[in-house]
mmCIF file with all atom_site columns, C-alpha atoms in Angstrom:
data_model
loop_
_atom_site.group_PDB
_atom_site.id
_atom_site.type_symbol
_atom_site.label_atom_id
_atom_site.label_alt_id
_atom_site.label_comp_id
_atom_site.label_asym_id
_atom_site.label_entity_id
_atom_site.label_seq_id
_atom_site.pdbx_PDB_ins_code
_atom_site.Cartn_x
_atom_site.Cartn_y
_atom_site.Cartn_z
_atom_site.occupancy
_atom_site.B_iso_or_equiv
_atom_site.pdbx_formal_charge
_atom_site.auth_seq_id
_atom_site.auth_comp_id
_atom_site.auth_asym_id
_atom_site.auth_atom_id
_atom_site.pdbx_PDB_model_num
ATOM 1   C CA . UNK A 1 1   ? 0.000   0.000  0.000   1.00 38.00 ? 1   UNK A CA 1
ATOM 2   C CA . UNK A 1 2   ? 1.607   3.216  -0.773  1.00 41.00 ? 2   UNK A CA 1
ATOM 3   C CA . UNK A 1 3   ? 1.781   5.789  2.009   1.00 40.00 ? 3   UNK A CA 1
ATOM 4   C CA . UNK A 1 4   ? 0.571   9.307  1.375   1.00 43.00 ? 4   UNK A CA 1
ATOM 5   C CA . UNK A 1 5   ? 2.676   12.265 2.896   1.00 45.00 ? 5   UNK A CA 1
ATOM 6   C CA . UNK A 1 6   ? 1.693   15.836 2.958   1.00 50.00 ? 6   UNK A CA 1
ATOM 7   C CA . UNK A 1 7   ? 4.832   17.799 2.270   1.00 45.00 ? 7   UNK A CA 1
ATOM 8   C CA . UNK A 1 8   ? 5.316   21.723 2.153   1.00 43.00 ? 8   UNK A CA 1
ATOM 9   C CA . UNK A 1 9   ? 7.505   23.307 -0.951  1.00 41.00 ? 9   UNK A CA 1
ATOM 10  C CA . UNK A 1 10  ? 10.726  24.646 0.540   1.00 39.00 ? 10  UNK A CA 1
ATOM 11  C CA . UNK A 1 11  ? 9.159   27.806 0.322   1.00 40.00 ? 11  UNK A CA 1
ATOM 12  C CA . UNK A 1 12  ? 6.230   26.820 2.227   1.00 43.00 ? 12  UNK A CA 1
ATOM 13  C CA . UNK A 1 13  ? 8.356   24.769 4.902   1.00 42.00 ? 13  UNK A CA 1
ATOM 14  C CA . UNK A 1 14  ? 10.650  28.221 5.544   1.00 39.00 ? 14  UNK A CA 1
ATOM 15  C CA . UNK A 1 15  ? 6.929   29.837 6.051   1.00 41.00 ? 15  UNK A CA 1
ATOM 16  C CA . UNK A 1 16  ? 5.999   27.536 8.491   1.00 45.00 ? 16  UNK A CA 1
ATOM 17  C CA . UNK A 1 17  ? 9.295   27.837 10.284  1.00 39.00 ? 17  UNK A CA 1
ATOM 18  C CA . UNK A 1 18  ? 8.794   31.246 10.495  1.00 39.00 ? 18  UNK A CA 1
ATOM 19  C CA . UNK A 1 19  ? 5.437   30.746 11.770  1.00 43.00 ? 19  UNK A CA 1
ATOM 20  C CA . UNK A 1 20  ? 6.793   28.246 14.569  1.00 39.00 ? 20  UNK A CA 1
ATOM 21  C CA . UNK A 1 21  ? 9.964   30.627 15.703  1.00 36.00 ? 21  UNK A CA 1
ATOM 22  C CA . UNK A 1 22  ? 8.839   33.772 15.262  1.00 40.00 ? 22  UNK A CA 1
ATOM 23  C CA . UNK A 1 23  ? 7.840   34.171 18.746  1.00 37.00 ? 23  UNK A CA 1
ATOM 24  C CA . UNK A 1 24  ? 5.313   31.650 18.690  1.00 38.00 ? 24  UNK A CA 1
ATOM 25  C CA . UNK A 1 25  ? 2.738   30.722 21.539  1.00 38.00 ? 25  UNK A CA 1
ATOM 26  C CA . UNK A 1 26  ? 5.266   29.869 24.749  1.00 37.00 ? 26  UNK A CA 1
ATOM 27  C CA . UNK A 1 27  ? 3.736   27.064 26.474  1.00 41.00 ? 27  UNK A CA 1
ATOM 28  C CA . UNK A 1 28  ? 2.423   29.454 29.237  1.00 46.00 ? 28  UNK A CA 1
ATOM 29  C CA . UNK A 1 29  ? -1.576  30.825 28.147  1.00 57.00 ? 29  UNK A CA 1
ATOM 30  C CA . UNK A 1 30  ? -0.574  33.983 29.261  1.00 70.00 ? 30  UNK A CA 1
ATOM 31  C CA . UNK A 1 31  ? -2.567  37.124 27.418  1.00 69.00 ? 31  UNK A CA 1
ATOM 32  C CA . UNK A 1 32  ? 0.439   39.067 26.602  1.00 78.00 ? 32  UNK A CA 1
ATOM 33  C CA . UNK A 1 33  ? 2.531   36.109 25.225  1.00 84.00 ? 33  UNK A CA 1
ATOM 34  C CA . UNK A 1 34  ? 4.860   37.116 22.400  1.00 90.00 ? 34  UNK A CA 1
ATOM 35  C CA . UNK A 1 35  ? 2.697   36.505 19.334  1.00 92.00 ? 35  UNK A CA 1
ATOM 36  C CA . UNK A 1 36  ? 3.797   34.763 15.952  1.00 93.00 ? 36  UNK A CA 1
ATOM 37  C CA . UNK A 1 37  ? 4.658   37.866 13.392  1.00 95.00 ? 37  UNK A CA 1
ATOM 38  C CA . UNK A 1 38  ? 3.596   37.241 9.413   1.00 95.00 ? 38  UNK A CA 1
ATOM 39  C CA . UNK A 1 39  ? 2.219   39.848 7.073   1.00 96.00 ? 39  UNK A CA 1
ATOM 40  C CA . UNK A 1 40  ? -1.358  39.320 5.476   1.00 96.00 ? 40  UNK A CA 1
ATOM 41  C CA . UNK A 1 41  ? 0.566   38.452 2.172   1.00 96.00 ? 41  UNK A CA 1
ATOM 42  C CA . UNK A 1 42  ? 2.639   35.910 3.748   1.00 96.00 ? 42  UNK A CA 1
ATOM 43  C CA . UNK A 1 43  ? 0.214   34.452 6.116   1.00 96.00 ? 43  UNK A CA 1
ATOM 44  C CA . UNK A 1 44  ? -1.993  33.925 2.586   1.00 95.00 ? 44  UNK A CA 1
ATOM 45  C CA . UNK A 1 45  ? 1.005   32.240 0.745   1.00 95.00 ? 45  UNK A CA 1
ATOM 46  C CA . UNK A 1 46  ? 1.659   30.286 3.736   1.00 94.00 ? 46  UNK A CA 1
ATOM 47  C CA . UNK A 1 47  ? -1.895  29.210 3.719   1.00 95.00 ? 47  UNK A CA 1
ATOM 48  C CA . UNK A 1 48  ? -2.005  29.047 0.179   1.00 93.00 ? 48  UNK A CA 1
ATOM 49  C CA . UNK A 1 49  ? 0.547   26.047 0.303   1.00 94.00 ? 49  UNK A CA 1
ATOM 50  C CA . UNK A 1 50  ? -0.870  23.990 3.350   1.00 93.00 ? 50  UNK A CA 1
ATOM 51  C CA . UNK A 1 51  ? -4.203  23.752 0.827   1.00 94.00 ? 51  UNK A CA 1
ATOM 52  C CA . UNK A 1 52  ? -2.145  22.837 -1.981  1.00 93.00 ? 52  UNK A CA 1
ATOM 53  C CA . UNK A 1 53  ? -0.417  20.454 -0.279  1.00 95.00 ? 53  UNK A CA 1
ATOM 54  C CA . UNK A 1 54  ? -3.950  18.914 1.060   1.00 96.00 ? 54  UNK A CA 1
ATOM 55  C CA . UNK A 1 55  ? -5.070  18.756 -2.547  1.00 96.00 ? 55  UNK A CA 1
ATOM 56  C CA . UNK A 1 56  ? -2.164  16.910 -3.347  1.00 96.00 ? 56  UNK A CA 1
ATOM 57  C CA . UNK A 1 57  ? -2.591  14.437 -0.601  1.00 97.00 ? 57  UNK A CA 1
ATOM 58  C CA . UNK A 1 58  ? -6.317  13.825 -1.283  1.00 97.00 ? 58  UNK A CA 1
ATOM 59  C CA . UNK A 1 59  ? -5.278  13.297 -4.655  1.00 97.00 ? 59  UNK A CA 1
ATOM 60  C CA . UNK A 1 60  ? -7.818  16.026 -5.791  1.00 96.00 ? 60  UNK A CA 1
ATOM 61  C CA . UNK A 1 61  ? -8.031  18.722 -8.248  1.00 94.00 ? 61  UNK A CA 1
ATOM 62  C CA . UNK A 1 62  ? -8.264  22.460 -8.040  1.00 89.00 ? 62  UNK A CA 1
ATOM 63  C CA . UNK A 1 63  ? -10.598 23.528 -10.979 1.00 77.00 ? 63  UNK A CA 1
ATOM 64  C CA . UNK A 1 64  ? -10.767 27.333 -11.343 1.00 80.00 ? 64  UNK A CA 1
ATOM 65  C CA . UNK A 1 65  ? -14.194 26.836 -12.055 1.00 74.00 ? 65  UNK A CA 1
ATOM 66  C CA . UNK A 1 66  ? -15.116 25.744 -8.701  1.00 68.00 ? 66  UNK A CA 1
ATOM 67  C CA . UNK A 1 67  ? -12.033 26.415 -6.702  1.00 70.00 ? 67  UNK A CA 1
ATOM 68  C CA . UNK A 1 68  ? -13.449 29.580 -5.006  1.00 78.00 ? 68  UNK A CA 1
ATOM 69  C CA . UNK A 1 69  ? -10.005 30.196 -3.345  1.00 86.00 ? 69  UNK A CA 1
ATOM 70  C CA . UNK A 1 70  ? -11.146 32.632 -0.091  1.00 90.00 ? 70  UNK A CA 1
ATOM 71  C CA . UNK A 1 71  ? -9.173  34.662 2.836   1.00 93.00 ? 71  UNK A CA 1
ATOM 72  C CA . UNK A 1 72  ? -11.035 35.637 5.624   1.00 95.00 ? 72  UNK A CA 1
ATOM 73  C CA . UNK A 1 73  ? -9.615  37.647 7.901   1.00 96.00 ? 73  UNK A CA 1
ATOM 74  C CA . UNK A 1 74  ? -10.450 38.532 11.470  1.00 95.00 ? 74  UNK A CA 1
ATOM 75  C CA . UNK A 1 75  ? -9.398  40.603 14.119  1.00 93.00 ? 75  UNK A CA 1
ATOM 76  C CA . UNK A 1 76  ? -8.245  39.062 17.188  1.00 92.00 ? 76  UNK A CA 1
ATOM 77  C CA . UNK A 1 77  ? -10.446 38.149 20.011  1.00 88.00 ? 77  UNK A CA 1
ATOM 78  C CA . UNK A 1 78  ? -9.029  36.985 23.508  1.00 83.00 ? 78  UNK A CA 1
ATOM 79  C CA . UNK A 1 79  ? -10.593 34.534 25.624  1.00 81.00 ? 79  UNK A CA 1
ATOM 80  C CA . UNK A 1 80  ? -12.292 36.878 27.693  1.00 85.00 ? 80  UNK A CA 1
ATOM 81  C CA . UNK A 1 81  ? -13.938 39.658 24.864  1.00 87.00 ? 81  UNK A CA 1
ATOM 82  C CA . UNK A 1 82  ? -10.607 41.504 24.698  1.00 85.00 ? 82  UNK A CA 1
ATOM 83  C CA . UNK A 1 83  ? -9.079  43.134 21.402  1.00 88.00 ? 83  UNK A CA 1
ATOM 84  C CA . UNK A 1 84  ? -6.032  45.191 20.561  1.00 88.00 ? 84  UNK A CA 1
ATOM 85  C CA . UNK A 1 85  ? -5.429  47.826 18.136  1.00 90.00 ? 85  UNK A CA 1
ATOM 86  C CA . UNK A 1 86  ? -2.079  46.681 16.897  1.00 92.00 ? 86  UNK A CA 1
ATOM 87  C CA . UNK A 1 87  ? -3.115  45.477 13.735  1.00 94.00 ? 87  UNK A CA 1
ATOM 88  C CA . UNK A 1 88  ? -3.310  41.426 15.326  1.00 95.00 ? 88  UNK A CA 1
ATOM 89  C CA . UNK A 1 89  ? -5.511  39.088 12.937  1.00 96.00 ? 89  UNK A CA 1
ATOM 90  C CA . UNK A 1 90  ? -6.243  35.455 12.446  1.00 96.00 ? 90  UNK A CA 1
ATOM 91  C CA . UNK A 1 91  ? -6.560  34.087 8.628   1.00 96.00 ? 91  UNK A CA 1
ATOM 92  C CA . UNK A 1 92  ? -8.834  31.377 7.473   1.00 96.00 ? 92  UNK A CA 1
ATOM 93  C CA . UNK A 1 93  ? -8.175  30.325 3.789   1.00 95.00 ? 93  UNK A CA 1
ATOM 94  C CA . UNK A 1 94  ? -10.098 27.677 1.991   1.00 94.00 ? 94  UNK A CA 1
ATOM 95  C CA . UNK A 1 95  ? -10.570 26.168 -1.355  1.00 94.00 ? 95  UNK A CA 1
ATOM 96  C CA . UNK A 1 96  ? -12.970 23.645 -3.161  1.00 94.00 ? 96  UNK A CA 1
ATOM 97  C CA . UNK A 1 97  ? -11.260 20.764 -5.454  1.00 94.00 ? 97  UNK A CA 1
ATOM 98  C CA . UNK A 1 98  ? -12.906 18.158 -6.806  1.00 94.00 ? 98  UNK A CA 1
ATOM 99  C CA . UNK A 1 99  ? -12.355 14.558 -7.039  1.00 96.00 ? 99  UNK A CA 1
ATOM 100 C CA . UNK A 1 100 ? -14.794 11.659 -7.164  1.00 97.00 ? 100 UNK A CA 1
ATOM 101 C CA . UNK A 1 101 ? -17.337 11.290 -4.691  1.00 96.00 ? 101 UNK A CA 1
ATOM 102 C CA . UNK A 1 102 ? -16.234 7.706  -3.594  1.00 96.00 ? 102 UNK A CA 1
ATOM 103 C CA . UNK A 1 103 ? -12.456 8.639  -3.328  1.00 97.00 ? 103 UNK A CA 1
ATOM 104 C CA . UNK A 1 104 ? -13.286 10.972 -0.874  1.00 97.00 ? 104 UNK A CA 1
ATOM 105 C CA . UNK A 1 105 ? -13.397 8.551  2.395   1.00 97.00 ? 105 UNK A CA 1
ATOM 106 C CA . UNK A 1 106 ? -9.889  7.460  1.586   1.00 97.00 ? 106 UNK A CA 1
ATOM 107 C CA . UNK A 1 107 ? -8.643  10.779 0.415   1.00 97.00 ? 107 UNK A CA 1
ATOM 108 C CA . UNK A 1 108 ? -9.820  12.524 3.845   1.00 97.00 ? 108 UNK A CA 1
ATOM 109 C CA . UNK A 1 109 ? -8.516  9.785  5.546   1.00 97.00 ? 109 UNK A CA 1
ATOM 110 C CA . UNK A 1 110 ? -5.366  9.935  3.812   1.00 97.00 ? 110 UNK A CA 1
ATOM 111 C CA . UNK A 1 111 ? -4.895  13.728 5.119   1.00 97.00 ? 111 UNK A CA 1
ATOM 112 C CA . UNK A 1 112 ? -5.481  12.280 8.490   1.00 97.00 ? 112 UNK A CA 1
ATOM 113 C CA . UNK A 1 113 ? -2.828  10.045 8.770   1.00 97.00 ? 113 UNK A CA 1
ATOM 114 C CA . UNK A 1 114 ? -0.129  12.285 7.258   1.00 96.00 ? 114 UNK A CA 1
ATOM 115 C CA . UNK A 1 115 ? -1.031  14.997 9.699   1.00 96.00 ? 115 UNK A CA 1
ATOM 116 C CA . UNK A 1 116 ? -1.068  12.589 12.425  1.00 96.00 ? 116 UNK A CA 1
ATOM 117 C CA . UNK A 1 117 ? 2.458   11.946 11.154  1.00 95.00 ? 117 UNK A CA 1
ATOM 118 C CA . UNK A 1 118 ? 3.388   15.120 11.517  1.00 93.00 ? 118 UNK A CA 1
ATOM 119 C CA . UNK A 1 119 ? 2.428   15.801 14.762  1.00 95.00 ? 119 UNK A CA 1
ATOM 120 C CA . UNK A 1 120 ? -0.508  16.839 14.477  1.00 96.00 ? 120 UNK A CA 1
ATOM 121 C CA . UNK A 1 121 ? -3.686  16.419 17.301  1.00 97.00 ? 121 UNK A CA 1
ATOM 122 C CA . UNK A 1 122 ? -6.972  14.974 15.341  1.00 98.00 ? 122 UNK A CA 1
ATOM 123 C CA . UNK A 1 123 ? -9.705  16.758 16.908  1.00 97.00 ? 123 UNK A CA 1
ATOM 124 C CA . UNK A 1 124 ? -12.553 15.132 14.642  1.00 97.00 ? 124 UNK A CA 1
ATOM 125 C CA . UNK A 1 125 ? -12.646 12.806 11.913  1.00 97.00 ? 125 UNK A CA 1
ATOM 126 C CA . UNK A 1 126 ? -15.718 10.659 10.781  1.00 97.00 ? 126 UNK A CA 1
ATOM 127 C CA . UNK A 1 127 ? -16.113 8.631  7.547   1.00 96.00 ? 127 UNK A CA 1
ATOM 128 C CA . UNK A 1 128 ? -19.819 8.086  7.336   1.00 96.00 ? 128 UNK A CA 1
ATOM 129 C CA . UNK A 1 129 ? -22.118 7.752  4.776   1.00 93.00 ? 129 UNK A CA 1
ATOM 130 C CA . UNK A 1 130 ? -25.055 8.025  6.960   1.00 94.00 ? 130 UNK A CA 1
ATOM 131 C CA . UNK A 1 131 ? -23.685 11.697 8.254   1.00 93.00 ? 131 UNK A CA 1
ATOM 132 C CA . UNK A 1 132 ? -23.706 14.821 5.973   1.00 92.00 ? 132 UNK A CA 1
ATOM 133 C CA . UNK A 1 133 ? -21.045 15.621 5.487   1.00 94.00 ? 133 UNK A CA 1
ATOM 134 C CA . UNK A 1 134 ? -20.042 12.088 5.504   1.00 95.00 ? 134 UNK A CA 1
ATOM 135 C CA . UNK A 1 135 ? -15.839 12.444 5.564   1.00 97.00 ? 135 UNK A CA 1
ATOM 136 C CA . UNK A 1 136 ? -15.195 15.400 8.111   1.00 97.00 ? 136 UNK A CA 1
ATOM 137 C CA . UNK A 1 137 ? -11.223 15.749 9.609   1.00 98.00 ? 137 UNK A CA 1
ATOM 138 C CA . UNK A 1 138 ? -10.258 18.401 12.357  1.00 98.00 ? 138 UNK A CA 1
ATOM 139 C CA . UNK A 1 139 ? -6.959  18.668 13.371  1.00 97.00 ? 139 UNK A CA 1
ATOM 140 C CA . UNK A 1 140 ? -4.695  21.098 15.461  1.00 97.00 ? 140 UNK A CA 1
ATOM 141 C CA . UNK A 1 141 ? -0.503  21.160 15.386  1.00 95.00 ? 141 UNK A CA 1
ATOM 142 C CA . UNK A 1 142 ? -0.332  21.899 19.371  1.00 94.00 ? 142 UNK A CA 1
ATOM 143 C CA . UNK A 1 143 ? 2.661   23.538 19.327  1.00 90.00 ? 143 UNK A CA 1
ATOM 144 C CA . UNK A 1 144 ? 1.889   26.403 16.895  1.00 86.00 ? 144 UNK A CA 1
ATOM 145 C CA . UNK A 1 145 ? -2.033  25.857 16.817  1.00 89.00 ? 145 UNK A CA 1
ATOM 146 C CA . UNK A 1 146 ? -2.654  26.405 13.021  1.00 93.00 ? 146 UNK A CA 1
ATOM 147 C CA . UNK A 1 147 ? -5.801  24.173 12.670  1.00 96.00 ? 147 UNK A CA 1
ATOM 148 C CA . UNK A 1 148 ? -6.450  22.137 9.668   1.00 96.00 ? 148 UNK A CA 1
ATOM 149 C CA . UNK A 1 149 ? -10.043 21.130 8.173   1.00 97.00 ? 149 UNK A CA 1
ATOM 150 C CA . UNK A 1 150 ? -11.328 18.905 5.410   1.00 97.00 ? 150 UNK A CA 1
ATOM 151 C CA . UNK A 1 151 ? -14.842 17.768 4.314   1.00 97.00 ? 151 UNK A CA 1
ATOM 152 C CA . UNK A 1 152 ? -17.343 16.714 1.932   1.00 94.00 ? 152 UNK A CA 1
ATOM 153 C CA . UNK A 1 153 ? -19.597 18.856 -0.220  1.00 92.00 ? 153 UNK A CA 1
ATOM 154 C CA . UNK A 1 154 ? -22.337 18.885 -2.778  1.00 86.00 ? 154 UNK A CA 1
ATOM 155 C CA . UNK A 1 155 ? -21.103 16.089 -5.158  1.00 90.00 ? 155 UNK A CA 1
ATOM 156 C CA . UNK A 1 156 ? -17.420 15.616 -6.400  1.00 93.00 ? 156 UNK A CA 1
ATOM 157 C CA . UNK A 1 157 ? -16.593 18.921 -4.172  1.00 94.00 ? 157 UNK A CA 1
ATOM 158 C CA . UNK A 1 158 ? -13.922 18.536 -1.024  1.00 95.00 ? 158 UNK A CA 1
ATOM 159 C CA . UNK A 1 159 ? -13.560 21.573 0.860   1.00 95.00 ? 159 UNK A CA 1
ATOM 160 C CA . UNK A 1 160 ? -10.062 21.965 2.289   1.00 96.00 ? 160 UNK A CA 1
ATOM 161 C CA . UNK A 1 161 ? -9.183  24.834 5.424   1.00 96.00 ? 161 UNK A CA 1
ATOM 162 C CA . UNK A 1 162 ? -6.306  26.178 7.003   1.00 96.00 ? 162 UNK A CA 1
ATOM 163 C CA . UNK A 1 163 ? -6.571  28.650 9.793   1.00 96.00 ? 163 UNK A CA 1
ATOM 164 C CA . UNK A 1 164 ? -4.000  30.486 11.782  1.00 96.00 ? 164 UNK A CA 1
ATOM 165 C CA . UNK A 1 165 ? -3.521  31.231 15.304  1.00 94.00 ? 165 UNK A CA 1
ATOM 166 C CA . UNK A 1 166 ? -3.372  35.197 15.991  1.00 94.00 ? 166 UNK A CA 1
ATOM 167 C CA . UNK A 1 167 ? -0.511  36.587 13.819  1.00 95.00 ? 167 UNK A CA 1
ATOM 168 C CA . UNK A 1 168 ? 0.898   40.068 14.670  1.00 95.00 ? 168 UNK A CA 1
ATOM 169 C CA . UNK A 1 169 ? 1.890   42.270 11.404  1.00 96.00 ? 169 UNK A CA 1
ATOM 170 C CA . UNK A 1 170 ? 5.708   42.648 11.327  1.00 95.00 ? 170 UNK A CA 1
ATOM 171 C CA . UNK A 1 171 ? 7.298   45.892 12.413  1.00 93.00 ? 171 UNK A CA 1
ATOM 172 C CA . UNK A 1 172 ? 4.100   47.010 14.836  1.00 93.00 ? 172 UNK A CA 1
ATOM 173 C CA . UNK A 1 173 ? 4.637   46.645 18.775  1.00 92.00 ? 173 UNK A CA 1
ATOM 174 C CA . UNK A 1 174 ? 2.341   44.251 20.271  1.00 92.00 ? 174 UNK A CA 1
ATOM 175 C CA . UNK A 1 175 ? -0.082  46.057 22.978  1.00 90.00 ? 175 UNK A CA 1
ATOM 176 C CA . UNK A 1 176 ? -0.373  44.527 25.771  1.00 87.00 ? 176 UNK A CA 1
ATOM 177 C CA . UNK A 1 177 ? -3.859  43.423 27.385  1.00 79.00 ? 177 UNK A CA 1
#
């Protein structure tokens, strides 16, 4: 049985690296933790290539004519209502590929175990035709809590997610809560 891996670009891998040292969540949940710093542009890129990579994994296709490639960005929230005016955001990129409807068990699992492989926590998975959607994966990398999504849609349609922890803009001074 050939093993499916989900592997970044070199590109992608020094993005994620950047992500992970860049002052990343300290084990501590303290509010004024040194955040992660990426721009917009590079948090999208970076983003950009984790969904790639999941399309490649899932063996599935990005058609431009249902792709429907989205950022969403939000300003941060804390865990008790607060917000800063430094410029602080969180990203959540997604795209649509297609692949045959009765791949998609097996390509959502494959995604699983690679990101297990990689460290990664698996918050939610099902693979059940009874459910809707019926293939579903949640996962979390613990240590620099980018979350990772796949699922099911309307016919041959998989919808794959990254989303970010709270990034800080390079260059701005992070206020402190």
């Amino acid at each position: 049985m050939a093993r499916s891996t989900l592997v970044l670009s070199s590109g992608a891998a020094a993005l994620a690296l950047t992500l992970l040292l860049g002052g990343c969540v300290s084990g501590k949940k303290e509010a004024n933790a040194p955040l992660p710093r990426m721009s917009r542009e590079k948090a999208e890129e970076w983003a950009r290539h984790w969904t790639d990579s999941m399309t490649r994994t899932a063996k599935a296709t990005v058609d431009p004519r249902t792709a429907r490639r989205q950022a969403d960005y939000t300003n941060c929230v804390g865990r008790n209502g607060e917000s800063a005016d430094d410029g602080r955001f969180t990203l959540s990129y997604s795209v649509r590929a297609t692949l045959p409807r009765p791949q998609h068990a097996d390509a959502v699992r494959a995604l699983r175990d690679a990101l297990k492989s990689q460290g990664f926590e698996i918050q939610g998975y099902r693979s059940d035709p009874g459910k809707d959607p019926a293939n579903l994966l949640d996962a979390q990398h613990p240590r620099d809590r980018h979350s990772i999504s796949a699922e099911d849609l309307d016919g041959d349609l998989l919808l794959f997610v990254v989303s970010t922890p709270c990034l800080l803009p390079p260059g701005v001074e992070q206020q402190q809560l």
